[in-house]
CSV table of N, CA, C and O in Angstrom, one decimal:
chain,number,residue,atom,x,y,z
A,638,MET,N,69.0,-138.5,5.6
A,638,MET,CA,69.7,-139.4,5.0
A,638,MET,C,70.1,-138.5,3.4
A,638,MET,O,71.0,-139.3,2.9
A,639,HIS,N,69.0,-137.9,2.7
A,639,HIS,CA,68.9,-137.5,1.3
A,639,HIS,C,70.1,-136.4,1.0
A,639,HIS,O,70.6,-136.6,0.1
A,640,LYS,N,70.0,-135.8,2.3
A,640,LYS,CA,71.2,-134.8,2.5
A,640,LYS,C,72.8,-135.1,2.1
A,640,LYS,O,73.5,-135.0,1.6
A,641,ASN,N,73.0,-136.4,2.8
A,641,ASN,CA,74.2,-136.8,2.8
A,641,ASN,C,74.5,-137.7,1.1
A,641,ASN,O,75.8,-137.8,0.9
A,642,ILE,N,73.3,-138.0,0.7
A,642,ILE,CA,73.8,-139.0,-0.7
A,642,ILE,C,73.7,-137.6,-1.6
A,642,ILE,O,74.8,-137.8,-2.4
A,643,LEU,N,73.2,-136.6,-1.2
A,643,LEU,CA,73.2,-135.5,-1.9
A,643,LEU,C,74.5,-134.9,-1.9
A,643,LEU,O,75.5,-134.9,-2.8
A,644,PHE,N,74.8,-134.6,-1.0
A,644,PHE,CA,76.7,-134.1,-0.8
A,644,PHE,C,77.4,-135.1,-1.4
A,644,PHE,O,78.4,-135.0,-1.7
A,645,ILE,N,77.4,-136.3,-0.9
A,645,ILE,CA,78.3,-137.2,-1.4
A,645,ILE,C,78.2,-137.4,-3.0
A,645,ILE,O,79.6,-137.3,-3.4
A,646,GLY,N,77.3,-137.0,-3.3
A,646,GLY,CA,77.0,-137.0,-5.2
A,646,GLY,C,78.2,-136.1,-5.6
A,646,GLY,O,78.7,-136.0,-6.8
A,647,VAL,N,77.7,-134.4,-5.1
A,647,VAL,CA,78.5,-133.5,-5.3
A,647,VAL,C,79.8,-133.4,-5.0
A,647,VAL,O,80.8,-133.1,-6.0
A,648,LEU,N,80.2,-133.9,-4.1
A,648,LEU,CA,81.8,-134.1,-3.6
A,648,LEU,C,82.4,-135.2,-4.7
A,648,LEU,O,83.3,-134.5,-5.3
A,649,VAL,N,81.9,-136.4,-5.0
A,649,VAL,CA,82.1,-136.9,-6.4
A,649,VAL,C,82.3,-136.1,-7.2
A,649,VAL,O,83.3,-136.9,-8.4
A,650,GLY,N,81.0,-135.9,-7.9
A,650,GLY,CA,81.0,-134.9,-8.7
A,650,GLY,C,82.3,-134.1,-9.3
A,650,GLY,O,83.4,-133.8,-10.1
A,651,VAL,N,83.0,-132.9,-8.1
A,651,VAL,CA,83.6,-132.0,-8.0
A,651,VAL,C,85.1,-132.8,-8.2
A,651,VAL,O,86.1,-132.4,-8.4
A,652,LEU,N,85.6,-134.1,-7.3
A,652,LEU,CA,86.6,-134.4,-7.0
A,652,LEU,C,87.1,-135.3,-8.8
A,652,LEU,O,88.1,-135.1,-9.0
A,653,ALA,N,85.8,-135.6,-9.4
A,653,ALA,CA,85.9,-136.4,-10.5
A,653,ALA,C,86.0,-134.7,-11.6
A,653,ALA,O,87.1,-135.5,-12.4
A,654,LEU,N,85.8,-134.0,-11.4
A,654,LEU,CA,86.3,-132.7,-12.2
A,654,LEU,C,87.4,-132.1,-12.2
A,654,LEU,O,88.3,-131.7,-12.9
A,655,ALA,N,87.6,-132.1,-10.9
A,655,ALA,CA,89.4,-131.5,-10.3
A,655,ALA,C,90.3,-132.5,-10.6
A,655,ALA,O,91.7,-132.2,-11.2
A,656,ALA,N,89.9,-134.1,-11.0
A,656,ALA,CA,91.4,-135.4,-11.3
A,656,ALA,C,91.4,-135.0,-13.1
A,656,ALA,O,92.6,-134.8,-13.6
A,657,LEU,N,90.1,-134.5,-13.3
A,657,LEU,CA,90.1,-134.5,-15.1
A,657,LEU,C,91.0,-133.1,-15.7
A,657,LEU,O,91.5,-133.2,-16.4
A,658,THR,N,90.3,-131.6,-14.9
A,658,THR,CA,91.2,-130.8,-14.8
A,658,THR,C,92.7,-130.8,-14.3
A,658,THR,O,93.2,-130.3,-15.7
A,659,ALA,N,92.9,-131.6,-13.7
A,659,ALA,CA,94.4,-131.9,-13.5
A,659,ALA,C,94.9,-132.4,-14.8
A,659,ALA,O,96.3,-132.3,-14.7
A,660,TYR,N,94.5,-133.1,-14.8
A,660,TYR,CA,95.2,-134.3,-15.9
A,660,TYR,C,95.4,-134.0,-16.9
A,660,TYR,O,95.8,-133.9,-17.4
A,661,SER,N,94.2,-132.8,-17.7
A,661,SER,CA,94.4,-132.4,-18.6
A,661,SER,C,95.5,-131.2,-18.8
A,661,SER,O,96.0,-131.2,-20.1
A,662,GLN,N,95.5,-131.1,-18.0
A,662,GLN,CA,96.2,-129.6,-17.7
A,662,GLN,C,97.8,-130.2,-18.0
A,662,GLN,O,99.0,-129.7,-18.8
A,663,GLU,N,98.1,-131.1,-17.3
A,663,GLU,CA,99.6,-131.5,-17.6
A,663,GLU,C,99.6,-131.9,-18.7
A,663,GLU,O,101.1,-132.2,-19.1
A,664,ASP,N,99.2,-132.5,-19.6
A,664,ASP,CA,99.1,-133.0,-21.3
A,664,ASP,C,99.3,-131.7,-21.9
A,664,ASP,O,99.6,-132.2,-23.2
A,665,ILE,N,98.8,-130.5,-21.7
A,665,ILE,CA,99.2,-129.6,-22.7
A,665,ILE,C,100.7,-129.0,-22.9
A,665,ILE,O,101.1,-128.5,-22.1
A,666,GLU,N,101.2,-128.6,-24.1
A,666,GLU,CA,102.4,-128.2,-24.3
A,666,GLU,C,102.2,-126.9,-24.7
A,666,GLU,O,101.1,-126.8,-25.9
A,667,PHE,N,102.7,-126.1,-24.5
A,667,PHE,CA,102.8,-125.0,-25.1
A,667,PHE,C,104.3,-125.2,-26.5
A,667,PHE,O,105.3,-125.2,-25.7
A,668,VAL,N,104.0,-124.4,-27.7
A,668,VAL,CA,105.0,-123.8,-28.8
A,668,VAL,C,105.5,-122.9,-28.3
A,668,VAL,O,104.8,-121.5,-28.2
A,669,GLU,N,107.1,-122.9,-28.0
A,669,GLU,CA,107.9,-122.0,-27.3
A,669,GLU,C,109.3,-122.3,-28.3
A,669,GLU,O,109.5,-123.5,-28.7
A,670,ASP,N,109.7,-121.0,-28.6
A,670,ASP,CA,111.2,-120.9,-28.9
A,670,ASP,C,112.0,-119.9,-28.7
A,670,ASP,O,111.5,-118.5,-28.6
A,671,SER,N,113.1,-120.2,-28.2
A,671,SER,CA,114.3,-119.4,-27.7
A,671,SER,C,114.3,-117.9,-28.7
A,671,SER,O,115.1,-117.3,-28.7
A,672,GLY,N,114.2,-118.5,-30.0
A,672,GLY,CA,114.5,-117.6,-31.2
A,672,GLY,C,113.8,-116.1,-30.9
A,672,GLY,O,113.4,-115.3,-31.6
A,673,PHE,N,112.0,-116.0,-30.5
A,673,PHE,CA,112.0,-115.0,-30.1
A,673,PHE,C,112.6,-114.3,-29.1
A,673,PHE,O,111.9,-114.8,-27.8
A,674,ALA,N,112.6,-113.3,-28.7
A,674,ALA,CA,113.0,-112.5,-27.6
A,674,ALA,C,111.5,-112.3,-26.9
A,674,ALA,O,111.8,-112.1,-25.5
A,675,SER,N,110.6,-111.9,-27.4
A,675,SER,CA,109.0,-111.9,-26.7
A,675,SER,C,107.7,-112.5,-28.0
A,675,SER,O,108.2,-112.6,-29.0
A,676,ASN,N,107.0,-112.3,-27.3
A,676,ASN,CA,106.1,-113.2,-27.9
A,676,ASN,C,104.9,-111.9,-27.9
A,676,ASN,O,104.4,-111.4,-27.5
A,677,MET,N,104.6,-112.0,-29.6
A,677,MET,CA,103.3,-110.6,-29.7
A,677,MET,C,101.7,-111.2,-29.5
A,677,MET,O,100.9,-110.4,-29.0
A,678,ARG,N,101.4,-112.3,-29.0
A,678,ARG,CA,100.7,-113.2,-28.7
A,678,ARG,C,100.6,-114.1,-27.9
A,678,ARG,O,101.9,-114.9,-27.9
A,679,PRO,N,99.7,-114.9,-27.8
A,679,PRO,CA,99.9,-115.8,-26.3
A,679,PRO,C,100.5,-116.9,-27.2
A,679,PRO,O,100.5,-117.3,-27.9
A,680,LEU,N,101.1,-118.0,-26.2
A,680,LEU,CA,101.8,-119.1,-27.3
A,680,LEU,C,100.8,-120.3,-27.5
A,680,LEU,O,99.8,-120.3,-26.7
A,681,PRO,N,100.8,-120.6,-28.5
A,681,PRO,CA,100.1,-121.7,-28.6
A,681,PRO,C,99.9,-123.0,-27.9
A,681,PRO,O,100.5,-123.1,-27.4
A,682,ALA,N,99.0,-123.5,-27.7
A,682,ALA,CA,98.8,-124.3,-26.8
A,682,ALA,C,98.4,-125.7,-27.2
A,682,ALA,O,97.0,-125.5,-28.0
A,683,PHE,N,98.6,-126.9,-26.9
A,683,PHE,CA,97.9,-128.2,-27.4
A,683,PHE,C,98.1,-129.9,-26.8
A,683,PHE,O,99.1,-129.1,-26.1
A,684,THR,N,97.4,-130.3,-26.7
A,684,THR,CA,97.8,-131.4,-26.5
A,684,THR,C,98.2,-132.3,-27.5
A,684,THR,O,97.6,-132.7,-28.2
A,685,HIS,N,99.3,-132.7,-27.0
A,685,HIS,CA,100.2,-133.2,-28.6
A,685,HIS,C,99.7,-134.6,-28.5
A,685,HIS,O,100.0,-135.0,-30.0
A,686,ASP,N,100.0,-135.9,-27.7
A,686,ASP,CA,99.3,-136.9,-27.9
A,686,ASP,C,97.8,-136.9,-28.6
A,686,ASP,O,97.9,-137.6,-29.5
A,687,GLU,N,96.8,-136.0,-27.9
A,687,GLU,CA,95.6,-136.0,-28.9
A,687,GLU,C,95.8,-135.6,-30.1
A,687,GLU,O,94.9,-135.9,-31.2
A,688,HIS,N,96.5,-134.5,-30.5
A,688,HIS,CA,96.5,-133.7,-31.8
A,688,HIS,C,97.2,-134.5,-32.6
A,688,HIS,O,96.1,-135.0,-33.9
A,689,ASN,N,97.9,-135.5,-32.2
A,689,ASN,CA,98.8,-136.5,-33.3
A,689,ASN,C,97.6,-138.1,-33.6
A,689,ASN,O,97.8,-138.0,-34.8
A,690,GLU,N,96.6,-138.1,-32.5
A,690,GLU,CA,95.7,-139.3,-32.6
A,690,GLU,C,94.7,-138.8,-33.4
A,690,GLU,O,94.5,-139.1,-34.6
A,691,LYS,N,94.3,-137.6,-33.5
A,691,LYS,CA,93.0,-137.1,-34.3
A,691,LYS,C,93.5,-136.7,-35.9
A,691,LYS,O,92.6,-137.5,-36.5
A,692,ALA,N,95.2,-136.4,-35.7
A,692,ALA,CA,95.2,-135.8,-37.0
A,692,ALA,C,96.0,-137.4,-37.5
A,692,ALA,O,96.3,-137.0,-39.0
A,693,GLY,N,96.1,-138.1,-36.9
A,693,GLY,CA,96.4,-139.5,-37.8
A,693,GLY,C,98.1,-139.8,-37.5
A,693,GLY,O,99.0,-139.8,-38.6
A,694,ILE,N,98.7,-138.9,-37.0
A,694,ILE,CA,100.2,-138.9,-37.1
A,694,ILE,C,100.9,-139.5,-36.5
A,694,ILE,O,100.8,-139.8,-35.4
A,695,GLU,N,101.6,-140.4,-37.2
A,695,GLU,CA,102.5,-141.6,-36.3
A,695,GLU,C,104.0,-141.0,-36.2
A,695,GLU,O,104.9,-142.0,-35.6
A,696,GLU,N,104.4,-140.7,-37.0
A,696,GLU,CA,105.9,-140.2,-37.4
A,696,GLU,C,106.0,-138.9,-36.9
A,696,GLU,O,105.4,-137.8,-37.1
A,697,CYS,N,106.9,-138.6,-35.9
A,697,CYS,CA,107.2,-137.5,-35.1
A,697,CYS,C,108.2,-136.4,-35.9
A,697,CYS,O,107.7,-135.5,-36.4
A,698,SER,N,108.7,-136.6,-37.3
A,698,SER,CA,109.3,-136.5,-38.2
A,698,SER,C,108.4,-135.9,-39.7
A,698,SER,O,108.7,-134.9,-40.1
A,699,GLU,N,107.2,-135.7,-39.3
A,699,GLU,CA,105.9,-135.7,-39.6
A,699,GLU,C,106.1,-133.4,-39.5
A,699,GLU,O,105.7,-132.9,-40.1
A,700,CYS,N,106.3,-133.4,-38.4
A,700,CYS,CA,106.0,-132.1,-37.8
A,700,CYS,C,107.3,-131.4,-37.4
A,700,CYS,O,108.1,-130.8,-37.6
A,701,HIS,N,108.1,-132.7,-37.1
A,701,HIS,CA,109.8,-132.4,-36.4
A,701,HIS,C,110.8,-132.7,-37.5
A,701,HIS,O,111.5,-134.1,-37.5
A,702,HIS,N,110.4,-131.9,-38.6
A,702,HIS,CA,111.3,-132.2,-39.7
A,702,HIS,C,112.5,-132.4,-39.8
A,702,HIS,O,113.3,-131.4,-39.1
A,703,VAL,N,113.5,-132.3,-40.8
A,703,VAL,CA,115.2,-132.2,-41.1
A,703,VAL,C,115.0,-132.0,-42.5
A,703,VAL,O,114.5,-133.6,-42.9
A,704,TYR,N,115.5,-131.3,-42.9
A,704,TYR,CA,116.2,-131.8,-44.6
A,704,TYR,C,117.3,-131.0,-44.3
A,704,TYR,O,118.7,-130.3,-43.5
A,705,ASN,N,118.2,-132.0,-45.4
A,705,ASN,CA,119.7,-132.0,-45.9
A,705,ASN,C,120.4,-130.5,-46.6
A,705,ASN,O,119.2,-129.7,-46.7
A,706,GLU,N,121.4,-131.0,-47.0
A,706,GLU,CA,121.8,-128.9,-47.9
A,706,GLU,C,121.1,-129.0,-48.6
A,706,GLU,O,121.4,-127.7,-49.1
A,707,GLU,N,120.9,-129.8,-49.2
A,707,GLU,CA,120.3,-129.2,-50.9
A,707,GLU,C,118.7,-129.2,-51.0
A,707,GLU,O,118.1,-129.2,-51.5
A,708,GLY,N,118.3,-129.3,-49.3
A,708,GLY,CA,116.5,-129.0,-49.5
A,708,GLY,C,116.0,-129.8,-49.2
A,708,GLY,O,114.9,-129.8,-49.1
A,709,LYS,N,116.1,-130.8,-49.4
A,709,LYS,CA,115.6,-132.9,-49.3
A,709,LYS,C,115.0,-132.6,-48.1
A,709,LYS,O,116.0,-132.6,-47.5
A,710,LEU,N,113.8,-132.8,-47.8
A,710,LEU,CA,113.7,-134.1,-46.7
A,710,LEU,C,114.4,-135.3,-46.3
A,710,LEU,O,114.3,-136.2,-47.3
A,711,VAL,N,114.9,-135.5,-45.4
A,711,VAL,CA,115.6,-136.3,-44.5
A,711,VAL,C,114.5,-137.6,-44.0
A,711,VAL,O,114.3,-136.8,-43.1
A,712,GLU,N,114.2,-138.6,-45.0
A,712,GLU,CA,113.2,-139.6,-44.5
A,712,GLU,C,113.6,-140.2,-43.0
A,712,GLU,O,115.1,-140.6,-43.0
A,713,ASP,N,112.0,-140.3,-42.4
A,713,ASP,CA,112.9,-141.0,-40.7
A,713,ASP,C,113.9,-139.9,-40.0
A,713,ASP,O,114.8,-141.0,-39.1
A,714,GLU,N,114.3,-139.2,-40.1
A,714,GLU,CA,115.1,-138.5,-39.4
A,714,GLU,C,113.8,-137.3,-38.6
A,714,GLU,O,113.3,-136.9,-39.4
A,715,SER,N,113.8,-137.2,-37.1
A,715,SER,CA,113.3,-136.1,-36.6
A,715,SER,C,114.3,-135.2,-36.0
A,715,SER,O,115.4,-135.8,-35.1
A,716,SER,N,113.7,-134.0,-35.7
A,716,SER,CA,114.4,-132.8,-34.8
A,716,SER,C,113.9,-132.6,-33.7
A,716,SER,O,114.0,-131.6,-33.0
A,717,GLU,N,113.4,-133.6,-33.1
A,717,GLU,CA,112.6,-134.0,-31.9
A,717,GLU,C,114.0,-133.0,-30.7
A,717,GLU,O,114.8,-133.5,-31.0
A,718,GLY,N,113.6,-131.9,-29.8
A,718,GLY,CA,114.1,-131.5,-28.7
A,718,GLY,C,114.9,-130.6,-29.4
A,718,GLY,O,115.8,-130.1,-29.0
A,719,GLN,N,115.0,-129.9,-30.8
A,719,GLN,CA,115.4,-128.8,-31.1
A,719,GLN,C,115.1,-127.6,-31.3
A,719,GLN,O,113.8,-127.5,-31.6
A,720,ALA,N,115.0,-126.3,-31.2
A,720,ALA,CA,114.2,-125.7,-30.7
A,720,ALA,C,113.8,-125.2,-32.4
A,720,ALA,O,115.2,-125.2,-33.4
A,721,CYS,N,113.5,-124.7,-33.1
A,721,CYS,CA,112.5,-124.8,-35.1
A,721,CYS,C,113.6,-123.3,-35.5
A,721,CYS,O,114.2,-123.6,-36.6
A,722,SER,N,114.1,-122.6,-34.3
A,722,SER,CA,114.7,-121.8,-34.5
A,722,SER,C,116.7,-121.8,-34.9
A,722,SER,O,117.4,-121.0,-35.2
A,723,GLU,N,116.9,-123.0,-34.3
A,723,GLU,CA,118.0,-123.9,-35.0
A,723,GLU,C,118.7,-123.9,-36.4
A,723,GLU,O,119.5,-123.4,-37.0
A,724,CYS,N,117.6,-124.1,-37.0
A,724,CYS,CA,117.3,-124.4,-38.4
A,724,CYS,C,116.7,-123.1,-39.1
A,724,CYS,O,117.4,-122.7,-40.3
A,725,HIS,N,115.8,-122.7,-38.8
A,725,HIS,CA,114.7,-121.1,-39.5
A,725,HIS,C,114.7,-120.0,-38.7
A,725,HIS,O,114.5,-119.1,-38.7
A,726,GLY,N,116.2,-119.8,-39.0
A,726,GLY,CA,116.9,-118.5,-38.1
A,726,GLY,C,118.5,-118.4,-38.5
A,726,GLY,O,119.3,-117.7,-38.4
A,727,ALA,N,118.5,-118.9,-40.0
A,727,ALA,CA,120.1,-119.2,-40.6
A,727,ALA,C,120.2,-117.6,-41.2
A,727,ALA,O,119.4,-117.0,-41.2
A,728,GLU,N,121.6,-117.6,-41.5
A,728,GLU,CA,121.9,-116.4,-41.8
A,728,GLU,C,121.2,-116.2,-43.0
A,728,GLU,O,121.0,-117.1,-44.2
A,729,GLY,N,121.1,-115.1,-43.6
A,729,GLY,CA,120.1,-114.5,-44.6
A,729,GLY,C,118.2,-114.5,-44.0
A,729,GLY,O,118.1,-113.7,-45.2
A,730,ASP,N,118.1,-115.2,-43.4
A,730,ASP,CA,116.5,-115.2,-43.2
A,730,ASP,C,116.5,-114.1,-42.2
A,730,ASP,O,116.9,-113.1,-41.1
A,731,GLU,N,115.3,-113.4,-42.7
A,731,GLU,CA,114.9,-112.0,-41.9
A,731,GLU,C,114.1,-112.3,-40.5
A,731,GLU,O,113.0,-113.2,-40.4
A,732,PHE,N,114.7,-112.5,-39.9
A,732,PHE,CA,114.4,-113.2,-38.5
A,732,PHE,C,114.1,-111.7,-37.1
A,732,PHE,O,114.5,-111.0,-37.3
A,733,PRO,N,113.0,-112.3,-36.5
A,733,PRO,CA,112.2,-113.6,-36.0
A,733,PRO,C,111.0,-113.7,-37.5
A,733,PRO,O,110.2,-114.9,-37.2
A,734,MET,N,110.6,-112.9,-38.0
A,734,MET,CA,109.3,-112.9,-39.6
A,734,MET,C,109.7,-114.2,-40.1
A,734,MET,O,108.8,-114.8,-40.0
A,735,GLU,N,110.7,-114.7,-40.5
A,735,GLU,CA,110.9,-115.8,-41.4
A,735,GLU,C,110.4,-117.5,-40.1
A,735,GLU,O,109.7,-118.3,-40.8
A,736,LEU,N,110.7,-116.7,-38.7
A,736,LEU,CA,110.9,-117.6,-38.1
A,736,LEU,C,109.2,-118.2,-38.2
A,736,LEU,O,108.4,-119.7,-38.2
A,737,VAL,N,108.3,-117.0,-37.6
A,737,VAL,CA,107.2,-116.5,-37.7
A,737,VAL,C,106.3,-117.3,-38.7
A,737,VAL,O,105.5,-118.5,-39.1
A,738,ARG,N,106.6,-117.3,-39.8
A,738,ARG,CA,106.6,-117.9,-41.0
A,738,ARG,C,106.4,-119.3,-41.3
A,738,ARG,O,105.3,-120.1,-41.8
A,739,ARG,N,107.6,-120.0,-41.1
A,739,ARG,CA,107.8,-121.2,-40.6
A,739,ARG,C,107.3,-122.4,-39.8
A,739,ARG,O,106.0,-122.8,-40.4
A,740,TYR,N,106.6,-121.0,-39.2
A,740,TYR,CA,105.8,-122.6,-37.9
A,740,TYR,C,104.3,-122.3,-38.6
A,740,TYR,O,103.6,-123.1,-38.5
A,741,HIS,N,103.9,-120.7,-39.6
A,741,HIS,CA,102.6,-120.5,-39.7
A,741,HIS,C,102.7,-121.9,-41.4
A,741,HIS,O,101.2,-122.5,-41.2
A,742,LEU,N,103.3,-121.9,-41.7
A,742,LEU,CA,103.7,-123.3,-42.9
A,742,LEU,C,103.4,-124.7,-42.5
A,742,LEU,O,102.7,-125.4,-43.0
A,743,ASN,N,104.2,-124.8,-41.5
A,743,ASN,CA,104.0,-125.9,-40.9
A,743,ASN,C,102.6,-126.6,-40.3
A,743,ASN,O,102.0,-127.1,-40.4
A,744,CYS,N,102.1,-125.3,-39.2
A,744,CYS,CA,101.2,-125.7,-38.1
A,744,CYS,C,100.2,-125.6,-39.3
A,744,CYS,O,99.0,-126.3,-39.7
A,745,ARG,N,99.9,-124.6,-39.3
A,745,ARG,CA,98.4,-123.3,-39.6
A,745,ARG,C,98.5,-124.1,-41.1
A,745,ARG,O,97.4,-124.6,-41.6
A,746,GLY,N,99.6,-124.5,-42.2
A,746,GLY,CA,99.5,-124.9,-43.8
A,746,GLY,C,98.5,-126.3,-43.8
A,746,GLY,O,98.1,-126.8,-44.6
A,747,CYS,N,99.1,-127.1,-42.5
A,747,CYS,CA,98.9,-128.6,-42.7
A,747,CYS,C,97.5,-128.7,-42.1
A,747,CYS,O,96.5,-129.2,-42.9
A,748,HIS,N,97.1,-127.4,-41.2
A,748,HIS,CA,95.6,-127.6,-41.0
A,748,HIS,C,94.4,-127.2,-42.3
A,748,HIS,O,93.5,-127.6,-42.1
A,749,GLN,N,94.8,-126.1,-42.8
A,749,GLN,CA,94.3,-125.7,-44.5
A,749,GLN,C,94.3,-127.1,-45.0
A,749,GLN,O,93.5,-127.4,-46.2
A,750,ASP,N,95.5,-128.1,-45.2
A,750,ASP,CA,95.5,-128.9,-46.3
A,750,ASP,C,94.8,-129.8,-45.5
A,750,ASP,O,93.8,-130.4,-47.0
A,751,SER,N,94.5,-130.0,-44.7
A,751,SER,CA,93.4,-131.3,-44.2
A,751,SER,C,92.0,-130.9,-43.8
A,751,SER,O,91.2,-131.9,-43.7
A,752,GLN,N,91.9,-129.5,-44.0
A,752,GLN,CA,90.6,-128.9,-43.5
A,752,GLN,C,90.7,-129.6,-42.1
A,752,GLN,O,89.0,-129.7,-41.9
A,753,ALA,N,91.1,-129.5,-41.1
A,753,ALA,CA,90.6,-129.7,-40.2
A,753,ALA,C,91.8,-128.9,-39.1
A,753,ALA,O,92.8,-128.3,-39.5
A,754,GLY,N,91.5,-128.7,-38.3
A,754,GLY,CA,92.2,-127.9,-37.3
A,754,GLY,C,92.5,-126.3,-36.7
A,754,GLY,O,91.7,-125.3,-37.9
A,755,PRO,N,92.4,-125.4,-35.8
A,755,PRO,CA,92.4,-123.9,-36.1
A,755,PRO,C,93.0,-123.7,-37.2
A,755,PRO,O,94.4,-123.9,-37.4
A,756,ILE,N,92.4,-122.8,-37.9
A,756,ILE,CA,93.9,-121.7,-38.7
A,756,ILE,C,93.6,-120.0,-38.1
A,756,ILE,O,94.3,-119.4,-38.7
A,757,ALA,N,92.8,-119.5,-37.8
A,757,ALA,CA,92.3,-118.4,-37.5
A,757,ALA,C,93.3,-118.0,-35.9
A,757,ALA,O,93.4,-118.5,-35.3
A,758,CYS,N,94.5,-117.0,-36.3
A,758,CYS,CA,95.3,-116.4,-35.0
A,758,CYS,C,94.5,-116.5,-33.4
A,758,CYS,O,95.0,-117.4,-32.6
A,759,GLY,N,93.2,-116.2,-33.1
A,759,GLY,CA,93.1,-116.4,-32.0
A,759,GLY,C,92.4,-117.6,-31.3
A,759,GLY,O,92.3,-118.0,-30.5
A,760,GLU,N,92.1,-118.9,-32.6
A,760,GLU,CA,92.0,-119.9,-32.6
A,760,GLU,C,93.5,-121.2,-31.9
A,760,GLU,O,93.4,-121.6,-30.7
A,761,CYS,N,94.8,-120.3,-32.3
A,761,CYS,CA,95.8,-121.3,-31.4
A,761,CYS,C,96.5,-120.0,-30.9
A,761,CYS,O,97.2,-120.7,-29.6
A,762,HIS,N,96.2,-118.6,-30.3
A,762,HIS,CA,97.4,-118.2,-29.8
A,762,HIS,C,96.1,-117.4,-29.1
A,762,HIS,O,95.4,-116.2,-28.5
A,763,ALA,N,95.4,-118.7,-28.2
A,763,ALA,CA,94.3,-118.0,-27.6
A,763,ALA,C,94.5,-117.6,-25.9
A,763,ALA,O,95.6,-117.6,-25.5
A,764,LYS,N,93.8,-116.2,-25.5
A,764,LYS,CA,93.9,-115.9,-24.4
A,764,LYS,C,93.7,-116.7,-23.1
A,764,LYS,O,92.7,-117.2,-23.3
A,765,THR,N,94.7,-117.0,-21.8
A,765,THR,CA,93.9,-117.9,-21.1
A,765,THR,C,93.1,-116.8,-19.7
A,765,THR,O,93.3,-115.8,-20.1
A,766,PRO,N,91.9,-117.5,-19.6
A,766,PRO,CA,91.3,-116.7,-18.8
A,766,PRO,C,92.0,-116.6,-17.7
A,766,PRO,O,92.4,-116.6,-16.9
């Protein structure tokens, strides 16, 4: 009888862990951009909704920003669905290093300003096991 209870407890634990793992993997997003022919480091991965909730980000345009021709931020307009390289790979840019710089200014810069989140290379560009 005790073996059956132990077996059921272990089975429930394994199934719960598998369900949590499967759910969390679906939420993971990778920061990809077609502007890079190849990646020197692993792609940064994070859970989008969890990140925004922890950071208190309510507006998509905080990360997915749009600037006009004069270089001024366009309020309440979002660049969701666009690759960053569509704007940050323009003529005259030292591409792709300019694109790398822009990603780091946006993501790492925000982490530094808020004194929260990863800032070291291996924290965002983590190797998967």
